[in-house]
GROMACS .gro file of N, CA and C in nm:
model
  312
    1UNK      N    1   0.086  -0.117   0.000
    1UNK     CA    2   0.000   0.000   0.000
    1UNK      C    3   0.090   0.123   0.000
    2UNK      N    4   0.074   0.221  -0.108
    2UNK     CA    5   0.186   0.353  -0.098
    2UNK      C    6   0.095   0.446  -0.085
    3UNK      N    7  -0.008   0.457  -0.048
    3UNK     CA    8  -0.111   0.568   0.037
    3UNK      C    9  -0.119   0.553   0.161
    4UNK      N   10  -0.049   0.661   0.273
    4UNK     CA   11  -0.039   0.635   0.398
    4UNK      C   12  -0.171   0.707   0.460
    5UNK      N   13  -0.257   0.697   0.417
    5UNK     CA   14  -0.355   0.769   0.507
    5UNK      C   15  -0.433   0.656   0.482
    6UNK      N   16  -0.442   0.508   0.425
    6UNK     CA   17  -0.528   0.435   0.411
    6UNK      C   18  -0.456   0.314   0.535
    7UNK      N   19  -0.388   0.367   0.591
    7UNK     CA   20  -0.321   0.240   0.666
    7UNK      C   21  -0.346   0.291   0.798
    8UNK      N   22  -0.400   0.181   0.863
    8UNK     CA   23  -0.433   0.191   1.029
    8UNK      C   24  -0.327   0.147   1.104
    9UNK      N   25  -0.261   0.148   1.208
    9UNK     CA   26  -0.170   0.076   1.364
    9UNK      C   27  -0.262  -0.020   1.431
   10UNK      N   28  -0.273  -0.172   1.368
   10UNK     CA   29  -0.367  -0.216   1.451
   10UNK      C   30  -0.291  -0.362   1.546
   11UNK      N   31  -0.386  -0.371   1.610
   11UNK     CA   32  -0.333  -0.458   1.736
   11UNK      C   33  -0.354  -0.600   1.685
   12UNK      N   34  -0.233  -0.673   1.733
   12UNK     CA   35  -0.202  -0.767   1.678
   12UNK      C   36  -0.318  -0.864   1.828
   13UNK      N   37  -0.262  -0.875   1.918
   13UNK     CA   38  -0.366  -0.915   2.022
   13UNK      C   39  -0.456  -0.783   2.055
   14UNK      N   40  -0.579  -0.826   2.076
   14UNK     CA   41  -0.704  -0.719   2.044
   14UNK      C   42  -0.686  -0.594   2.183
   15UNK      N   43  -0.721  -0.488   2.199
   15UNK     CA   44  -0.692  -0.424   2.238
   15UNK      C   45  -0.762  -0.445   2.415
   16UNK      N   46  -0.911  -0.516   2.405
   16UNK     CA   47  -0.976  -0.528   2.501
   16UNK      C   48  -0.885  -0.661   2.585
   17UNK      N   49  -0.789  -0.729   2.503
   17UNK     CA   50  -0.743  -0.838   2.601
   17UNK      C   51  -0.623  -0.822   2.649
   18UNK      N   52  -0.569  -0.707   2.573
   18UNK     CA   53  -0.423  -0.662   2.616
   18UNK      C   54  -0.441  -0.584   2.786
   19UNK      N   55  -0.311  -0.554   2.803
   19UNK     CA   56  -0.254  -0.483   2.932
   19UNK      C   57  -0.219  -0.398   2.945
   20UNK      N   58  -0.226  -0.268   2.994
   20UNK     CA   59  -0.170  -0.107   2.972
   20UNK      C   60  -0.069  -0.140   2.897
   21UNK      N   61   0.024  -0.212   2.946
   21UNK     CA   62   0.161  -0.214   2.901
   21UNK      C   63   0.166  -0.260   2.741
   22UNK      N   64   0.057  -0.383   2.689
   22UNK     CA   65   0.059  -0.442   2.570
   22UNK      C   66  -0.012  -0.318   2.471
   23UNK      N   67  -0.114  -0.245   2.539
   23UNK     CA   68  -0.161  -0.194   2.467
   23UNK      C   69  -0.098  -0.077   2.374
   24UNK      N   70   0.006  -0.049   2.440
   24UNK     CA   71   0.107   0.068   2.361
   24UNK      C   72   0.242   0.000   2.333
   25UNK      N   73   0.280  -0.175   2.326
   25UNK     CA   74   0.357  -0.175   2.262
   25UNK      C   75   0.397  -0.172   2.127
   26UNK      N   76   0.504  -0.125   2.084
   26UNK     CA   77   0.534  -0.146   1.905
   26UNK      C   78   0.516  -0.286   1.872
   27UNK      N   79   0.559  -0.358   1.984
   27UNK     CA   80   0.557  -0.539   1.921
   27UNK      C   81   0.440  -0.580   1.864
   28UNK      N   82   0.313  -0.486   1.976
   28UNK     CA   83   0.179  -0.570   1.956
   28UNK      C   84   0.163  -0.480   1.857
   29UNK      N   85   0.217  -0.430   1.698
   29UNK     CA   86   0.111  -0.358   1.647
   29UNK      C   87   0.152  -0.442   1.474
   30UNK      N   88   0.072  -0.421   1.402
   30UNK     CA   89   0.095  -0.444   1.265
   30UNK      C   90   0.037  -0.313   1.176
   31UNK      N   91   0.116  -0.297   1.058
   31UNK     CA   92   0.017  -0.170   0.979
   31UNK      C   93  -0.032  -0.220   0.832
   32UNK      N   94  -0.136  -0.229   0.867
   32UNK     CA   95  -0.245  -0.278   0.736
   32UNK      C   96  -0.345  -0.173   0.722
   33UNK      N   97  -0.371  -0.198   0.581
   33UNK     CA   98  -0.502  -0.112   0.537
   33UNK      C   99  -0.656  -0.172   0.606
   34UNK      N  100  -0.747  -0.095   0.604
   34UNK     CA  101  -0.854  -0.112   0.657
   34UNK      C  102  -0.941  -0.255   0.664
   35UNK      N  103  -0.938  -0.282   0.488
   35UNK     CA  104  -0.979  -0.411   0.454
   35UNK      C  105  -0.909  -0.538   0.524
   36UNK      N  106  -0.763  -0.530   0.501
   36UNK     CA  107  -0.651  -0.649   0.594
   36UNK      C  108  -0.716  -0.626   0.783
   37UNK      N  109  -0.710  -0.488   0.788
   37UNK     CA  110  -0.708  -0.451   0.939
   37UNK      C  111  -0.852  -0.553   0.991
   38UNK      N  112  -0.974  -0.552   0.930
   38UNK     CA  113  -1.073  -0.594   0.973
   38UNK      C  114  -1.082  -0.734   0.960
   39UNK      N  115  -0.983  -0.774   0.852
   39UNK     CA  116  -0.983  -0.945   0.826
   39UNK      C  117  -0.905  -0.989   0.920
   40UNK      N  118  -0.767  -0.945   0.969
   40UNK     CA  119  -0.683  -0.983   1.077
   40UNK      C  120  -0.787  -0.997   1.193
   41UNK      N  121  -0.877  -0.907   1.233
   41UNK     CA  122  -0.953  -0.875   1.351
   41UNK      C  123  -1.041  -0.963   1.378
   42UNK      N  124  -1.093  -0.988   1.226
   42UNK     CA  125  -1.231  -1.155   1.237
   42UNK      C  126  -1.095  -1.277   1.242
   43UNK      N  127  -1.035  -1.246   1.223
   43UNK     CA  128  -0.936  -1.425   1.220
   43UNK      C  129  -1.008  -1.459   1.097
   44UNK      N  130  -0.984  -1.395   1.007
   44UNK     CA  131  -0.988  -1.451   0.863
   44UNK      C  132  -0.831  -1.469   0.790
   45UNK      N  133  -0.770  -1.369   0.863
   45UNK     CA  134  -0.598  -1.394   0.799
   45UNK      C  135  -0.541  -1.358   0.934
   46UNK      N  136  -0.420  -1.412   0.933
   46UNK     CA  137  -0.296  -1.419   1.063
   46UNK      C  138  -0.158  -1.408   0.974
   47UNK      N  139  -0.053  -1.415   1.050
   47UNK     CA  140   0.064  -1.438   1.029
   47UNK      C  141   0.129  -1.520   1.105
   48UNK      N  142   0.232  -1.576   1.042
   48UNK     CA  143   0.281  -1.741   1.148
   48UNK      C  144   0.398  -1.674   1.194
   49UNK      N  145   0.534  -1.748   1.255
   49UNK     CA  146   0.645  -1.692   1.314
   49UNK      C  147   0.728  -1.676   1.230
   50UNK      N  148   0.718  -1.676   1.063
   50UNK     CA  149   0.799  -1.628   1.015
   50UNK      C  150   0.757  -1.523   0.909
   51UNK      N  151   0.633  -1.434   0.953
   51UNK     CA  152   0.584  -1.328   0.927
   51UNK      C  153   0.512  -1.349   0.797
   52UNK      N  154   0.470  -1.491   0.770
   52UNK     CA  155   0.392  -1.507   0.677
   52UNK      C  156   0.265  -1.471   0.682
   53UNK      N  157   0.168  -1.475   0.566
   53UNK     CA  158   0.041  -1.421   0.584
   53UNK      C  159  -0.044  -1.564   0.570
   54UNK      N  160  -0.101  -1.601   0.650
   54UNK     CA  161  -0.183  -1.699   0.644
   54UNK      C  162  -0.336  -1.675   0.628
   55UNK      N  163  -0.398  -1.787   0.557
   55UNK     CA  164  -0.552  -1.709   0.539
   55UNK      C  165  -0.638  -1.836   0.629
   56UNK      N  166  -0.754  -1.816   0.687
   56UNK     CA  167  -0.836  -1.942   0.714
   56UNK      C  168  -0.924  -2.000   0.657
   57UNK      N  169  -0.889  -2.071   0.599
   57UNK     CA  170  -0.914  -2.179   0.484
   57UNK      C  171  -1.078  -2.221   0.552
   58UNK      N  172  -1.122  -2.248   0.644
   58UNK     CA  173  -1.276  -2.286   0.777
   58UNK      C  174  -1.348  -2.159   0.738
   59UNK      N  175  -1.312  -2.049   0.722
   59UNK     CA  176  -1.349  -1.921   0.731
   59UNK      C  177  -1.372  -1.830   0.647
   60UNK      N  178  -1.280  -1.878   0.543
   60UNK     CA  179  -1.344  -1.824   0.416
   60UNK      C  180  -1.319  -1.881   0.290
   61UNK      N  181  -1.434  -1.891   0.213
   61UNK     CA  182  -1.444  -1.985   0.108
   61UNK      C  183  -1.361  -1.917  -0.016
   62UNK      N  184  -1.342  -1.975  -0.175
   62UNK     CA  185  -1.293  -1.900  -0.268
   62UNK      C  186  -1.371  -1.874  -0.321
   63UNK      N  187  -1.362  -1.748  -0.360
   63UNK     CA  188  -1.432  -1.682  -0.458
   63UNK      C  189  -1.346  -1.653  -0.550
   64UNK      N  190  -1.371  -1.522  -0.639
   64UNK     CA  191  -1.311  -1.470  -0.721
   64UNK      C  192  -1.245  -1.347  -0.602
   65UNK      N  193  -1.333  -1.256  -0.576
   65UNK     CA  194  -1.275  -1.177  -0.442
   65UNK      C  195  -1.243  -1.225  -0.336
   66UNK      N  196  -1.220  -1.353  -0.292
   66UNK     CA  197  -1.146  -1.394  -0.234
   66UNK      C  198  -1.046  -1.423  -0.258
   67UNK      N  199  -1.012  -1.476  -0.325
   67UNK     CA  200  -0.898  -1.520  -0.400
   67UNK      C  201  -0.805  -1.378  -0.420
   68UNK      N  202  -0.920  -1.275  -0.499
   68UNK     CA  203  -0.767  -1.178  -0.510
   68UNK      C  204  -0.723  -1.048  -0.389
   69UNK      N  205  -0.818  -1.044  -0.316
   69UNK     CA  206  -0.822  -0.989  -0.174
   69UNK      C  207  -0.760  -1.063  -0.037
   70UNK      N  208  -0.770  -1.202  -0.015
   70UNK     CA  209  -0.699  -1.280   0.045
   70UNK      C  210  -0.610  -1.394   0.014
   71UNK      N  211  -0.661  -1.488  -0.068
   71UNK     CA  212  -0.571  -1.596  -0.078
   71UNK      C  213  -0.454  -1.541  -0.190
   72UNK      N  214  -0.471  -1.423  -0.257
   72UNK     CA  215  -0.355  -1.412  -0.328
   72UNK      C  216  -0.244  -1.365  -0.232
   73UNK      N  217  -0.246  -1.317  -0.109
   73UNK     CA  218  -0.179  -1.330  -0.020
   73UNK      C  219  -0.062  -1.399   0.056
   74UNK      N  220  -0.155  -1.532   0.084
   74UNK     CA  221  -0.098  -1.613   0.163
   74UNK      C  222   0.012  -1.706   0.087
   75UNK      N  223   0.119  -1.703   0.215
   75UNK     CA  224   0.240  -1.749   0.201
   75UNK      C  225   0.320  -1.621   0.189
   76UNK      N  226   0.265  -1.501   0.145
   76UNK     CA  227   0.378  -1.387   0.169
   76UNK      C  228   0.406  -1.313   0.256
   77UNK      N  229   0.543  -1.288   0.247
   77UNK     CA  230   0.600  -1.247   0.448
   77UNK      C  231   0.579  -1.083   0.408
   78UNK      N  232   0.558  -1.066   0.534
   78UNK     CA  233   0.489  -0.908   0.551
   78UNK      C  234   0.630  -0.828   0.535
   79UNK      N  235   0.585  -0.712   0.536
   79UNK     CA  236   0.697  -0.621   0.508
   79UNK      C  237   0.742  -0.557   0.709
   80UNK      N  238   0.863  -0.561   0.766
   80UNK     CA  239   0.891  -0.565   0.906
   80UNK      C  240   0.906  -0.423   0.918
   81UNK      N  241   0.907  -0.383   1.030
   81UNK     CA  242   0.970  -0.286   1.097
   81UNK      C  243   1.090  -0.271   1.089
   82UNK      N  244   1.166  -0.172   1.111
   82UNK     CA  245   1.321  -0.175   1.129
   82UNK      C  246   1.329  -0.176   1.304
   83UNK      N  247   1.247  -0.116   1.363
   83UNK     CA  248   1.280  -0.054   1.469
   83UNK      C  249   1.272  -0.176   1.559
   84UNK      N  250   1.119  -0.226   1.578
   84UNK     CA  251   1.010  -0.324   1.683
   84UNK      C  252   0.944  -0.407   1.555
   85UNK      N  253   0.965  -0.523   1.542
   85UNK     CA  254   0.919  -0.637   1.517
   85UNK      C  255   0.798  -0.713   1.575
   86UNK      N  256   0.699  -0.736   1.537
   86UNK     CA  257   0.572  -0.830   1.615
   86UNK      C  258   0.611  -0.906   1.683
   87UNK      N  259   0.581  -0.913   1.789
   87UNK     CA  260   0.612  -1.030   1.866
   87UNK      C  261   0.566  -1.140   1.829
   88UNK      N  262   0.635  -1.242   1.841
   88UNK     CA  263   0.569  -1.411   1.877
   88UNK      C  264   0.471  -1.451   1.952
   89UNK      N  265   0.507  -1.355   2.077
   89UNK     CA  266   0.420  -1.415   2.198
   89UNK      C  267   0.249  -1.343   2.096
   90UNK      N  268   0.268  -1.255   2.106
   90UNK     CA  269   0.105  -1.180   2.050
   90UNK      C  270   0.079  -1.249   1.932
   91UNK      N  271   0.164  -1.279   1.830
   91UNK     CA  272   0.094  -1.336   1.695
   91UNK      C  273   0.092  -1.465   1.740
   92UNK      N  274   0.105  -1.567   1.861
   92UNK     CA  275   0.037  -1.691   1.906
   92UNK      C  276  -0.067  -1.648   1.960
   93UNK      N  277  -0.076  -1.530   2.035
   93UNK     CA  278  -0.209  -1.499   2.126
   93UNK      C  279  -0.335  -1.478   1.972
   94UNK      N  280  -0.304  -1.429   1.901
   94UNK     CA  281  -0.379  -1.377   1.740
   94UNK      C  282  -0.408  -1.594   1.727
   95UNK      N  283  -0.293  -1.619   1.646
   95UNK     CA  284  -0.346  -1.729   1.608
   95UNK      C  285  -0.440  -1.850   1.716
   96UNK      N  286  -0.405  -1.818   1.824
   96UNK     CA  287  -0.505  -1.932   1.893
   96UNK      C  288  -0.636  -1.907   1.940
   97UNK      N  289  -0.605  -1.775   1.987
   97UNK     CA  290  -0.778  -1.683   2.024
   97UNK      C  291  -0.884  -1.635   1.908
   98UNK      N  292  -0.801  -1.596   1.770
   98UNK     CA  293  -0.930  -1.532   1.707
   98UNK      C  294  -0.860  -1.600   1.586
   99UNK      N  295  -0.771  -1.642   1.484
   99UNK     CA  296  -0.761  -1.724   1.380
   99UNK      C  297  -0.804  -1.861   1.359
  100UNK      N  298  -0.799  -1.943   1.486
  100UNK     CA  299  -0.803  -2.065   1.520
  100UNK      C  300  -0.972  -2.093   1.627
  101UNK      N  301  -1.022  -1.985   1.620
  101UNK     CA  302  -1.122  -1.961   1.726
  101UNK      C  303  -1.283  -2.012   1.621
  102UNK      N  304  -1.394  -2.077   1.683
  102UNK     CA  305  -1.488  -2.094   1.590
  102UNK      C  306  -1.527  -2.024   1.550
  103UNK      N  307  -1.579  -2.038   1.401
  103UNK     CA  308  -1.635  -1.970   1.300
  103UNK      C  309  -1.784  -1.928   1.342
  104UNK      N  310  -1.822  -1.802   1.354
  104UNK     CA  311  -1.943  -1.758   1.354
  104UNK      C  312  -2.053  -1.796   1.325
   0.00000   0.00000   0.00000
């Protein structure tokens, strides 16, 4: 995305389960556009520990807009921080609570 006003700071573990302290770290944050921001948030896409983009296959079917909105995605490693890197610990807290969590 090279339009920075379309990109949100969003929380990698959700903001209501974090801790003063989690809630303002750089670790816990990722920067995605609105559309990614809200799919990360349903656990429709995650990232694994080597900053891949994973999609949930339980969760969302293929379409044609699926396919080119999410699954053309997955398997590609996100672009990092220089500074603060995502943590592990939070992108396990992401994948087991809301990626891995039942489908609606």
């Amino acid at each position: 995305m090279q339009i920075p006003k379309l990109l949100i700071a969003s929380h990698i573990k959700p903001w209501k389960a974090s801790s003063a302290v989690e809630k303002t770290a750089a670790s816990n944050g990722l920067l995605l556009n609105a559309f990614h921001d809200r799919a990360f948030d349903q656990g429709l896409i995650s990232i694994d520990d080597d900053y891949r983009i994973m999609v949930n296959h339980d969760k969302v079917r293929h379409s044609d807009i699926n396919d080119k909105w999410l699954y053309n995605f997955e398997g590609r490693e996100i672009s990092l921080p220089t500074i603060s890197q995502p943590s592990h610990e939070f992108i396990e807290y992401h994948h087991k609570h809301i990626f891995l969590a039942d489908a609606a």
